[in-house]
């Protein structure tokens, strides 16, 4: 099958969070299974250009319709760890992708609406007729809309669209100007509750809703998250739309690319290890301590790696640091905040713990360092308010770093409590809690830390149980192929 992924992220060249990992990992799995896969991305100025090989011009003069005129683009091609990627470079006054950042610009709605239009224009002009276009999140919600309302009439009759919802908190809610910009000129037609009109603000346009309405199949990144968005307020107002389109929804748990995330082969850690030689993990613990000037003592290292966003349960993260230090643990945090207020709070926290011999807070995005933290720590906390899938707990499992998570979304689908899960002990792999408060996370941390200190043999078994779990792309890859075949043949 011929599949084109259109996305705003792809690891490791353009990664803000899990979306980047998923686009890369799924593409790789699909290729291993004999499919032809291409990825279309914006050519951001902040791409990791050191990770792109053979970058060259693939299409010289692409004129992309925009507001009744057109914007001149060049499309580049390059390999990202073997994946075939096209990068759209938009010239002209808007400078859409040269902002030194991926997201967070005042005109993100226009930047990504333009990207959708440009991706389809490129496919049309270069005669690409994939069986399936797979697009992701609000940034590419306009792809199926444009395909079925404009490009199908221009000859692109073959492709079908799979649309994956990674996070319903961000829906691309915007205004009417996007319709004019993108060439969707029938205002009343698109501003309709059955199409792109926002469910709660009748004068707003919702790009994610457009993706749901027009795609041939819609997936969420875990089965539990699908239930949550259908039956709780977590859908941020898209509940009605999801129910109307219930028949084309499915939940597929994200996979983890074990080529990238595997302690037996990881190039970023000082000592590789696996189930057979788990003691070598502690060489990485020592390296982590020495990198962050933490003292060498008989204490477990607990970590947090992730975006510093309210979604991630930041008050509980802050409380966990305090609690862990009081309970005889060390704590390492790696994270970045897009929001200025949150960034400031964590800078304050960093200052507070600056000289602490058992704590280090690292603010910034550092892919290589994240590997050392996963390898060196013994526990990882993920106390999210909501979590569509979550990759850090799965990475933790693979690295023998026991996850302590709030039982929500994909966290509930992947982590099974050491004490209470209705499963045999060898299938339990971490600690879970329900209540989103300090007492909730303490109840799980207390049990985990207690096991580490009092029953190290059982703690080690828990680490090994996690390492044996298979959250590779093997199963999800097959599920996505089933979806692709289903929509292609329909
Ligand atoms: P989300 O997609 O909500 O950000 P996920 O758990 O699905 O959360 O994916 C997070 C991914 O981003 C993981 O691969 C994690 O290691 C990585 N990551 C998050 N923050 C950082 C950071 N500051 N430095 C390096 N990697 C990070």
Short mmCIF file of C-alpha atoms and ligand atoms in Angstrom, two decimals:
data_model
loop_
_atom_site.label_atom_id
_atom_site.label_comp_id
_atom_site.label_asym_id
_atom_site.label_seq_id
_atom_site.Cartn_x
_atom_site.Cartn_y
_atom_site.Cartn_z
CA UNK A 1 0.00 0.00 0.00
CA UNK A 2 1.10 3.57 -0.63
CA UNK A 3 0.65 5.83 2.41
CA UNK A 4 1.44 9.50 2.86
CA UNK A 5 1.65 10.89 6.38
CA UNK A 6 0.98 14.62 6.65
CA UNK A 7 2.00 15.95 10.05
CA UNK A 8 3.41 18.91 11.94
CA UNK A 9 6.01 16.75 13.73
CA UNK A 10 8.28 13.82 13.01
CA UNK A 11 11.01 12.64 15.38
CA UNK A 12 13.85 13.32 15.58
CA UNK A 13 13.86 16.30 13.19
CA UNK A 14 10.70 18.03 14.41
CA UNK A 15 9.64 16.78 17.82
CA UNK A 16 7.76 18.57 20.56
CA UNK A 17 6.13 15.52 22.14
CA UNK A 18 4.67 12.10 21.42
CA UNK A 19 3.17 13.09 18.04
CA UNK A 20 6.68 13.25 16.59
CA UNK A 21 7.56 9.79 17.91
CA UNK A 22 4.32 8.32 16.57
CA UNK A 23 4.66 9.70 13.04
CA UNK A 24 8.20 8.34 12.80
CA UNK A 25 7.59 5.01 14.52
CA UNK A 26 4.39 4.17 12.66
CA UNK A 27 5.96 5.06 9.31
CA UNK A 28 8.92 2.84 10.02
CA UNK A 29 6.68 -0.09 11.01
CA UNK A 30 4.55 0.32 7.89
CA UNK A 31 7.67 0.27 5.72
CA UNK A 32 9.03 -2.82 7.44
CA UNK A 33 5.75 -4.48 6.51
CA UNK A 34 6.39 -3.73 2.85
CA UNK A 35 4.36 -0.57 2.33
CA UNK A 36 5.56 2.59 0.59
CA UNK A 37 5.48 5.49 3.04
CA UNK A 38 6.25 9.17 2.58
CA UNK A 39 5.99 11.93 5.14
CA UNK A 40 5.17 15.57 4.38
CA UNK A 41 6.29 18.17 6.93
CA UNK A 42 6.76 21.94 7.06
CA UNK A 43 10.35 23.01 6.45
CA UNK A 44 10.76 24.76 9.79
CA UNK A 45 13.98 26.68 10.30
CA UNK A 46 14.33 24.90 13.66
CA UNK A 47 14.40 21.37 12.18
CA UNK A 48 17.29 19.20 13.39
CA UNK A 49 19.08 19.55 10.04
CA UNK A 50 21.93 17.40 11.38
CA UNK A 51 19.47 14.49 11.31
CA UNK A 52 18.37 14.92 7.67
CA UNK A 53 20.40 13.12 5.03
CA UNK A 54 20.64 14.02 1.36
CA UNK A 55 18.48 17.12 1.58
CA UNK A 56 17.75 18.30 -1.95
CA UNK A 57 15.12 20.17 -3.93
CA UNK A 58 12.29 17.87 -5.01
CA UNK A 59 9.91 20.43 -6.52
CA UNK A 60 11.16 23.85 -7.49
CA UNK A 61 8.26 26.21 -8.11
CA UNK A 62 5.15 25.21 -6.27
CA UNK A 63 2.55 27.98 -6.25
CA UNK A 64 0.07 27.37 -3.47
CA UNK A 65 -3.30 29.17 -3.72
CA UNK A 66 -3.82 31.51 -0.77
CA UNK A 67 -6.34 34.34 -0.37
CA UNK A 68 -7.11 34.54 -4.08
CA UNK A 69 -3.40 34.78 -4.91
CA UNK A 70 -0.63 32.24 -4.43
CA UNK A 71 2.47 31.75 -2.29
CA UNK A 72 5.67 30.50 -3.82
CA UNK A 73 7.06 27.33 -2.22
CA UNK A 74 9.96 24.99 -2.72
CA UNK A 75 9.64 21.37 -1.68
CA UNK A 76 12.72 19.56 -0.40
CA UNK A 77 13.33 15.86 0.02
CA UNK A 78 15.57 14.15 2.56
CA UNK A 79 15.93 10.95 4.58
CA UNK A 80 15.29 11.00 8.32
CA UNK A 81 16.72 7.78 9.76
CA UNK A 82 15.70 6.05 6.56
CA UNK A 83 12.23 7.59 6.29
CA UNK A 84 11.40 9.50 3.10
CA UNK A 85 10.43 13.03 4.04
CA UNK A 86 9.25 16.00 1.99
CA UNK A 87 9.64 19.43 3.54
CA UNK A 88 7.54 22.36 2.36
CA UNK A 89 9.36 25.66 2.39
CA UNK A 90 7.02 28.66 2.09
CA UNK A 91 8.57 31.86 0.77
CA UNK A 92 7.07 35.31 0.88
CA UNK A 93 6.25 37.88 3.50
CA UNK A 94 4.49 35.52 5.94
CA UNK A 95 7.58 33.45 6.53
CA UNK A 96 5.27 30.77 7.89
CA UNK A 97 7.85 28.22 8.96
CA UNK A 98 10.82 30.43 9.82
CA UNK A 99 9.84 31.34 13.36
CA UNK A 100 12.52 29.47 15.33
CA UNK A 101 9.76 27.47 16.97
CA UNK A 102 7.23 24.83 15.93
CA UNK A 103 4.12 26.18 17.63
CA UNK A 104 2.85 29.07 19.68
CA UNK A 105 2.71 31.81 17.03
CA UNK A 106 -0.22 34.23 16.79
CA UNK A 107 -0.98 32.95 13.28
CA UNK A 108 -0.64 29.20 13.90
CA UNK A 109 -4.09 28.73 12.36
CA UNK A 110 -2.87 30.25 9.09
CA UNK A 111 0.53 28.56 9.22
CA UNK A 112 -0.99 25.10 9.42
CA UNK A 113 -3.99 25.76 7.18
CA UNK A 114 -1.45 26.85 4.61
CA UNK A 115 0.60 23.72 5.24
CA UNK A 116 -2.48 21.55 4.53
CA UNK A 117 -3.19 23.36 1.28
CA UNK A 118 0.48 23.20 0.26
CA UNK A 119 0.75 19.47 1.01
CA UNK A 120 -2.23 18.69 -1.22
CA UNK A 121 -1.09 21.05 -3.96
CA UNK A 122 2.29 19.34 -3.92
CA UNK A 123 0.67 15.92 -4.18
CA UNK A 124 -1.49 17.08 -7.07
CA UNK A 125 1.33 18.71 -9.02
CA UNK A 126 3.74 15.85 -8.50
CA UNK A 127 1.14 13.22 -9.36
CA UNK A 128 1.11 11.46 -6.04
CA UNK A 129 -1.92 9.24 -5.64
CA UNK A 130 -1.51 7.36 -2.37
CA UNK A 131 -4.05 4.82 -1.21
CA UNK A 132 -4.22 6.51 2.15
CA UNK A 133 -3.37 9.93 3.52
CA UNK A 134 -2.87 9.74 7.25
CA UNK A 135 -3.02 13.09 9.03
CA UNK A 136 -2.73 14.05 12.67
CA UNK A 137 -4.26 16.52 15.12
CA UNK A 138 -5.79 19.94 14.42
CA UNK A 139 -2.82 21.17 12.42
CA UNK A 140 -3.78 18.85 9.56
CA UNK A 141 -7.55 18.77 10.12
CA UNK A 142 -8.11 20.69 6.90
CA UNK A 143 -6.47 17.98 4.78
CA UNK A 144 -9.59 15.80 4.33
CA UNK A 145 -11.75 18.92 3.97
CA UNK A 146 -9.59 20.27 1.14
CA UNK A 147 -9.22 16.84 -0.42
CA UNK A 148 -12.94 16.20 -0.68
CA UNK A 149 -14.06 19.75 -1.38
CA UNK A 150 -11.36 20.86 -3.85
CA UNK A 151 -8.73 18.32 -4.83
CA UNK A 152 -11.05 15.43 -5.61
CA UNK A 153 -12.58 17.53 -8.40
CA UNK A 154 -9.08 18.27 -9.64
CA UNK A 155 -8.39 14.57 -10.12
CA UNK A 156 -7.34 13.23 -6.73
CA UNK A 157 -10.08 10.64 -6.56
CA UNK A 158 -8.10 7.76 -5.17
CA UNK A 159 -6.80 8.65 -1.68
CA UNK A 160 -8.78 7.96 1.46
CA UNK A 161 -8.04 9.72 4.74
CA UNK A 162 -7.28 8.34 8.19
CA UNK A 163 -7.22 11.08 10.83
CA UNK A 164 -5.67 10.54 14.26
CA UNK A 165 -6.62 12.56 17.31
CA UNK A 166 -3.62 12.83 19.62
CA UNK A 167 -5.06 15.44 21.96
CA UNK A 168 -8.51 17.03 21.97
CA UNK A 169 -7.42 19.92 24.13
CA UNK A 170 -6.06 21.70 21.08
CA UNK A 171 -8.61 21.88 18.27
CA UNK A 172 -7.50 24.75 16.08
CA UNK A 173 -10.45 27.00 16.86
CA UNK A 174 -10.28 29.96 14.52
CA UNK A 175 -12.36 32.32 12.41
CA UNK A 176 -13.82 32.75 8.98
CA UNK A 177 -10.65 34.16 7.40
CA UNK A 178 -9.20 30.64 7.21
CA UNK A 179 -11.93 29.65 4.77
CA UNK A 180 -11.08 32.51 2.45
CA UNK A 181 -7.36 31.92 2.83
CA UNK A 182 -7.59 28.21 2.03
CA UNK A 183 -9.98 28.69 -0.90
CA UNK A 184 -13.04 27.17 0.79
CA UNK A 185 -15.25 29.89 -0.52
CA UNK A 186 -18.79 28.77 0.26
CA UNK A 187 -19.04 30.47 3.62
CA UNK A 188 -22.53 29.32 4.64
CA UNK A 189 -21.84 25.76 3.54
CA UNK A 190 -18.72 25.34 5.67
CA UNK A 191 -20.02 27.41 8.60
CA UNK A 192 -22.57 24.75 9.32
CA UNK A 193 -22.91 22.64 12.43
CA UNK A 194 -22.52 19.50 10.32
CA UNK A 195 -19.22 20.74 8.95
CA UNK A 196 -16.65 23.15 10.42
CA UNK A 197 -18.67 25.41 12.70
CA UNK A 198 -17.53 25.16 16.31
CA UNK A 199 -20.08 23.36 18.49
CA UNK A 200 -20.09 26.05 21.16
CA UNK A 201 -19.16 29.29 19.47
CA UNK A 202 -21.27 29.72 16.37
CA UNK A 203 -18.98 32.39 14.96
CA UNK A 204 -15.88 30.20 15.28
CA UNK A 205 -14.45 27.60 12.95
CA UNK A 206 -13.06 24.34 14.32
CA UNK A 207 -10.33 22.68 12.24
CA UNK A 208 -10.22 19.46 14.24
CA UNK A 209 -13.96 19.11 13.83
CA UNK A 210 -13.45 19.47 10.08
CA UNK A 211 -10.97 16.60 10.19
CA UNK A 212 -13.41 14.38 12.10
CA UNK A 213 -16.33 15.16 9.82
CA UNK A 214 -14.49 14.67 6.52
CA UNK A 215 -12.02 11.83 7.27
CA UNK A 216 -12.94 8.31 6.24
CA UNK A 217 -11.77 6.95 9.57
CA UNK A 218 -10.81 8.63 12.82
CA UNK A 219 -8.57 7.07 15.45
CA UNK A 220 -7.58 8.08 18.95
CA UNK A 221 -4.25 7.05 20.43
CA UNK A 222 -5.62 4.63 23.01
CA UNK A 223 -8.91 2.72 23.49
CA UNK A 224 -9.42 4.21 26.98
CA UNK A 225 -9.04 7.76 25.63
CA UNK A 226 -11.72 7.01 23.04
CA UNK A 227 -14.09 5.99 25.85
CA UNK A 228 -13.17 9.07 27.85
CA UNK A 229 -13.80 11.50 25.02
CA UNK A 230 -17.06 9.82 24.13
CA UNK A 231 -18.43 9.64 27.63
CA UNK A 232 -16.84 12.44 29.66
CA UNK A 233 -16.14 16.16 29.44
CA UNK A 234 -12.63 15.42 28.20
CA UNK A 235 -13.72 16.00 24.62
CA UNK A 236 -13.61 19.78 25.11
CA UNK A 237 -16.90 20.27 23.31
CA UNK A 238 -16.49 17.76 20.48
CA UNK A 239 -18.72 15.11 22.11
CA UNK A 240 -21.66 15.64 19.79
CA UNK A 241 -19.49 15.47 16.67
CA UNK A 242 -17.83 12.28 17.91
CA UNK A 243 -21.20 10.67 18.60
CA UNK A 244 -22.53 11.61 15.17
CA UNK A 245 -19.47 9.96 13.60
CA UNK A 246 -19.32 7.09 16.08
CA UNK A 247 -19.34 4.52 13.27
CA UNK A 248 -15.93 5.52 11.97
CA UNK A 249 -14.07 5.86 15.27
CA UNK A 250 -11.48 3.49 16.70
CA UNK A 251 -8.93 3.53 19.50
CA UNK A 252 -5.44 2.24 18.67
CA UNK A 253 -2.79 2.33 21.35
CA UNK A 254 0.41 4.04 20.21
CA UNK A 255 3.45 1.88 19.81
CA UNK A 256 6.98 2.61 20.86
CA UNK A 257 9.83 2.39 18.38
CA UNK A 258 12.14 -0.13 20.04
CA UNK A 259 14.83 0.77 17.53
CA UNK A 260 15.02 4.17 19.18
CA UNK A 261 13.96 3.25 22.71
CA UNK A 262 15.83 0.13 23.71
CA UNK A 263 18.43 -0.02 26.51
CA UNK A 264 20.16 -2.92 24.77
CA UNK A 265 21.08 -0.82 21.73
CA UNK A 266 20.73 2.79 22.93
CA UNK A 267 23.62 4.91 21.64
CA UNK A 268 22.92 7.74 24.09
CA UNK A 269 23.62 5.87 27.32
CA UNK A 270 27.03 4.99 28.75
CA UNK A 271 26.20 1.32 29.49
CA UNK A 272 23.72 -0.76 27.55
CA UNK A 273 21.69 -3.32 29.43
CA UNK A 274 18.74 -5.66 29.18
CA UNK A 275 16.82 -8.26 31.14
CA UNK A 276 19.81 -10.58 31.13
CA UNK A 277 22.20 -8.02 32.60
CA UNK A 278 20.02 -5.62 34.49
CA UNK A 279 22.77 -4.72 36.96
CA UNK A 280 24.40 -2.69 34.18
CA UNK A 281 21.49 -0.25 34.51
CA UNK A 282 23.18 1.03 37.66
CA UNK A 283 26.20 2.21 35.69
CA UNK A 284 23.75 4.60 34.05
CA UNK A 285 22.37 5.58 37.44
CA UNK A 286 25.89 6.51 38.50
CA UNK A 287 26.41 8.46 35.25
CA UNK A 288 23.15 10.33 35.76
CA UNK A 289 24.16 11.24 39.29
CA UNK A 290 27.56 12.44 38.26
CA UNK A 291 26.10 14.49 35.38
CA UNK A 292 23.81 16.31 37.81
CA UNK A 293 26.13 16.37 40.84
CA UNK A 294 23.76 14.21 42.88
CA UNK A 295 25.30 12.44 45.83
CA UNK A 296 26.11 8.77 45.73
CA UNK A 297 23.88 7.19 48.38
CA UNK A 298 21.58 4.22 48.85
CA UNK A 299 18.55 6.02 47.44
CA UNK A 300 16.29 5.41 44.44
CA UNK A 301 16.19 7.98 41.65
CA UNK A 302 12.69 9.10 40.67
CA UNK A 303 12.24 11.12 37.47
CA UNK A 304 9.80 13.14 35.39
CA UNK A 305 10.35 13.70 31.66
CA UNK A 306 7.82 15.64 29.63
CA UNK A 307 6.23 18.87 28.55
CA UNK A 308 5.48 21.19 31.46
CA UNK A 309 1.82 21.67 30.64
CA UNK A 310 -1.23 21.67 32.92
CA UNK A 311 -2.31 18.44 31.21
CA UNK A 312 0.65 16.69 32.82
CA UNK A 313 -0.51 17.30 36.40
CA UNK A 314 2.10 19.91 37.30
CA UNK A 315 0.92 20.55 40.88
CA UNK A 316 1.36 16.83 41.50
CA UNK A 317 4.78 16.85 39.86
CA UNK A 318 5.85 19.66 42.17
CA UNK A 319 4.39 17.84 45.16
CA UNK A 320 6.08 14.58 44.17
CA UNK A 321 9.49 16.26 44.14
CA UNK A 322 8.94 17.48 47.67
CA UNK A 323 7.51 14.16 48.85
CA UNK A 324 10.22 12.01 47.25
CA UNK A 325 13.01 14.08 48.77
CA UNK A 326 11.37 13.72 52.18
CA UNK A 327 11.02 9.97 51.71
CA UNK A 328 14.71 9.38 51.00
CA UNK A 329 14.70 9.51 47.19
CA UNK A 330 16.54 11.55 44.62
CA UNK A 331 14.59 13.39 41.93
CA UNK A 332 15.48 14.41 38.38
CA UNK A 333 13.18 16.44 36.15
CA UNK A 334 13.58 17.22 32.44
CA UNK A 335 10.93 19.43 30.86
CA UNK A 336 10.03 22.48 28.84
CA UNK A 337 7.16 24.88 29.26
CA UNK A 338 5.56 26.70 26.34
CA UNK A 339 3.60 28.89 28.76
CA UNK A 340 5.58 31.76 30.31
CA UNK A 341 3.93 31.51 33.72
CA UNK A 342 4.64 27.82 34.03
CA UNK A 343 8.22 28.35 32.82
CA UNK A 344 8.66 30.93 35.56
CA UNK A 345 7.23 28.61 38.25
CA UNK A 346 9.66 25.88 37.32
CA UNK A 347 12.58 28.28 37.15
CA UNK A 348 11.71 29.22 40.73
CA UNK A 349 11.55 25.56 41.67
CA UNK A 350 14.91 25.01 40.04
CA UNK A 351 16.39 27.89 41.99
CA UNK A 352 14.90 26.50 45.17
CA UNK A 353 16.51 23.08 44.71
CA UNK A 354 19.66 24.33 43.06
CA UNK A 355 22.11 23.22 45.73
CA UNK A 356 20.17 20.19 46.87
CA UNK A 357 22.36 17.06 46.76
CA UNK A 358 19.38 14.87 45.82
CA UNK A 359 17.54 16.92 43.23
CA UNK A 360 18.16 18.28 39.76
CA UNK A 361 15.74 20.20 37.55
CA UNK A 362 16.76 20.58 33.93
CA UNK A 363 14.64 22.99 31.90
CA UNK A 364 14.91 22.59 28.13
CA UNK A 365 14.38 20.04 25.38
CA UNK A 366 17.16 17.49 25.20
CA UNK A 367 16.49 14.22 23.41
CA UNK A 368 19.88 12.67 24.22
CA UNK A 369 19.65 13.54 27.91
CA UNK A 370 16.16 12.04 28.13
CA UNK A 371 17.66 8.64 27.24
CA UNK A 372 20.16 8.86 30.11
CA UNK A 373 17.37 9.79 32.53
CA UNK A 374 15.13 6.89 31.48
CA UNK A 375 18.13 4.55 31.83
CA UNK A 376 19.47 5.96 35.11
CA UNK A 377 16.26 6.41 37.10
CA UNK A 378 14.38 3.60 38.86
CA UNK A 379 10.94 5.19 38.91
CA UNK A 380 9.15 7.62 36.60
CA UNK A 381 6.07 9.62 37.53
CA UNK A 382 3.28 10.49 35.07
CA UNK A 383 0.51 12.09 37.16
CA UNK A 384 -1.46 13.48 34.20
CA UNK A 385 -4.82 15.16 34.51
CA UNK A 386 -5.62 13.43 31.22
CA UNK A 387 -3.37 11.47 28.90
CA UNK A 388 -4.48 10.41 25.39
CA UNK A 389 -1.77 7.75 25.29
CA UNK A 390 1.51 8.78 26.88
CA UNK A 391 4.84 7.42 25.76
CA UNK A 392 7.04 8.19 28.75
CA UNK A 393 5.51 5.41 30.85
CA UNK A 394 6.09 2.94 28.01
CA UNK A 395 9.69 4.11 27.64
CA UNK A 396 10.04 3.75 31.41
CA UNK A 397 8.86 0.12 31.19
CA UNK A 398 11.36 -0.74 28.49
CA UNK A 399 14.20 0.80 30.53
CA UNK A 400 13.25 -1.00 33.76
CA UNK A 401 12.12 2.31 35.28
CA UNK A 402 8.93 1.62 37.19
CA UNK A 403 6.05 3.93 36.19
CA UNK A 404 3.88 5.60 38.81
CA UNK A 405 0.91 7.00 36.94
CA UNK A 406 -2.55 8.39 37.31
CA UNK A 407 -5.02 5.86 35.87
CA UNK A 408 -6.32 7.88 32.94
CA UNK A 409 -6.36 7.41 29.14
CA UNK A 410 -3.45 5.43 27.73
CA UNK A 411 -1.81 5.28 31.16
CA UNK A 412 -4.70 3.12 32.36
CA UNK A 413 -4.34 0.94 29.25
CA UNK A 414 -0.64 0.25 29.82
CA UNK A 415 0.18 0.32 33.55
CA UNK A 416 -1.11 -2.32 35.96
CA UNK A 417 -0.79 -1.73 39.67
CA UNK A 418 1.66 -3.94 41.58
CA UNK A 419 -0.74 -4.36 44.49
CA UNK A 420 -4.25 -4.06 43.10
CA UNK A 421 -4.37 -4.92 39.39
CA UNK A 422 -6.63 -7.91 38.65
CA UNK A 423 -3.73 -9.70 36.98
CA UNK A 424 -1.08 -12.23 38.00
CA UNK A 425 2.02 -10.59 39.55
CA UNK A 426 4.21 -11.20 36.52
CA UNK A 427 1.86 -9.00 34.46
CA UNK A 428 1.85 -6.10 36.89
CA UNK A 429 4.30 -3.40 35.96
CA UNK A 430 3.93 -0.22 38.03
CA UNK A 431 1.76 1.80 40.39
CA UNK A 432 -1.45 3.63 39.66
CA UNK A 433 -3.67 6.08 41.53
CA UNK A 434 -7.00 7.68 40.73
CA UNK A 435 -7.52 10.85 42.73
CA UNK A 436 -5.98 13.93 41.20
CA UNK A 437 -4.57 15.31 44.44
CA UNK A 438 -1.52 15.10 46.69
CA UNK A 439 -2.94 12.20 48.68
CA UNK A 440 -3.52 10.31 45.42
CA UNK A 441 0.04 10.46 44.17
CA UNK A 442 1.42 9.92 47.68
CA UNK A 443 -0.56 6.69 47.96
CA UNK A 444 1.24 5.30 44.92
CA UNK A 445 4.67 6.79 45.64
CA UNK A 446 4.57 5.54 49.21
CA UNK A 447 4.01 1.96 48.05
CA UNK A 448 6.67 2.17 45.34
CA UNK A 449 9.33 3.68 47.59
CA UNK A 450 8.43 1.23 50.37
CA UNK A 451 8.94 -1.71 48.01
CA UNK A 452 12.30 -0.33 46.84
CA UNK A 453 13.59 -0.02 50.38
CA UNK A 454 11.99 -3.03 52.07
CA UNK A 455 11.62 -5.64 49.33
CA UNK A 456 14.28 -4.93 46.70
CA UNK A 457 13.87 -8.38 45.19
CA UNK A 458 10.19 -7.71 44.45
CA UNK A 459 11.01 -4.26 43.17
CA UNK A 460 13.45 -5.83 40.75
CA UNK A 461 10.78 -8.27 39.62
CA UNK A 462 8.52 -5.33 38.90
CA UNK A 463 11.25 -3.74 36.79
CA UNK A 464 11.66 -7.00 34.89
CA UNK A 465 7.91 -7.36 34.37
CA UNK A 466 7.92 -3.94 32.72
CA UNK A 467 10.87 -4.78 30.52
CA UNK A 468 9.08 -7.87 29.25
CA UNK A 469 6.00 -5.92 28.11
CA UNK A 470 5.59 -5.58 24.36
CA UNK A 471 4.46 -2.08 23.48
CA UNK A 472 6.24 -2.10 20.14
CA UNK A 473 4.60 -1.01 16.88
CA UNK A 474 3.95 -4.62 16.00
CA UNK A 475 0.30 -4.76 17.09
CA UNK A 476 -0.66 -1.11 16.43
CA UNK A 477 1.02 -1.29 13.01
CA UNK A 478 -1.30 -4.15 12.07
CA UNK A 479 -4.33 -2.29 13.46
CA UNK A 480 -3.54 0.78 11.34
CA UNK A 481 -3.09 -1.39 8.26
CA UNK A 482 -6.49 -2.94 8.93
CA UNK A 483 -7.99 0.57 9.07
CA UNK A 484 -6.21 1.61 5.87
CA UNK A 485 -7.42 -1.49 4.02
CA UNK A 486 -10.92 -1.00 5.32
CA UNK A 487 -11.18 2.58 4.04
CA UNK A 488 -9.38 1.84 0.78
CA UNK A 489 -11.76 -0.98 -0.12
CA UNK A 490 -14.92 0.69 1.11
P1 LIG B 1 3.02 14.41 24.83
O1 LIG B 1 2.84 13.91 23.44
O2 LIG B 1 1.77 14.83 25.51
O3 LIG B 1 4.09 15.44 24.93
P2 LIG B 1 4.05 11.72 25.37
O4 LIG B 1 4.33 11.01 26.64
O5 LIG B 1 3.12 11.06 24.41
O6 LIG B 1 3.57 13.19 25.73
O7 LIG B 1 5.42 11.94 24.57
C1 LIG B 1 6.46 12.68 25.09
C2 LIG B 1 7.71 12.45 24.25
O8 LIG B 1 8.48 13.66 24.24
C3 LIG B 1 8.63 11.39 24.84
O9 LIG B 1 9.40 10.82 23.80
C4 LIG B 1 9.52 12.21 25.77
O10 LIG B 1 10.75 11.57 26.03
C5 LIG B 1 9.71 13.45 24.94
N1 LIG B 1 9.98 14.68 25.70
C6 LIG B 1 9.10 15.47 26.34
N2 LIG B 1 9.71 16.52 26.91
C7 LIG B 1 11.02 16.40 26.62
C8 LIG B 1 12.19 17.18 26.92
N3 LIG B 1 12.10 18.29 27.63
N4 LIG B 1 13.38 16.76 26.44
C9 LIG B 1 13.45 15.62 25.70
N5 LIG B 1 12.41 14.85 25.39
C10 LIG B 1 11.21 15.22 25.84
#
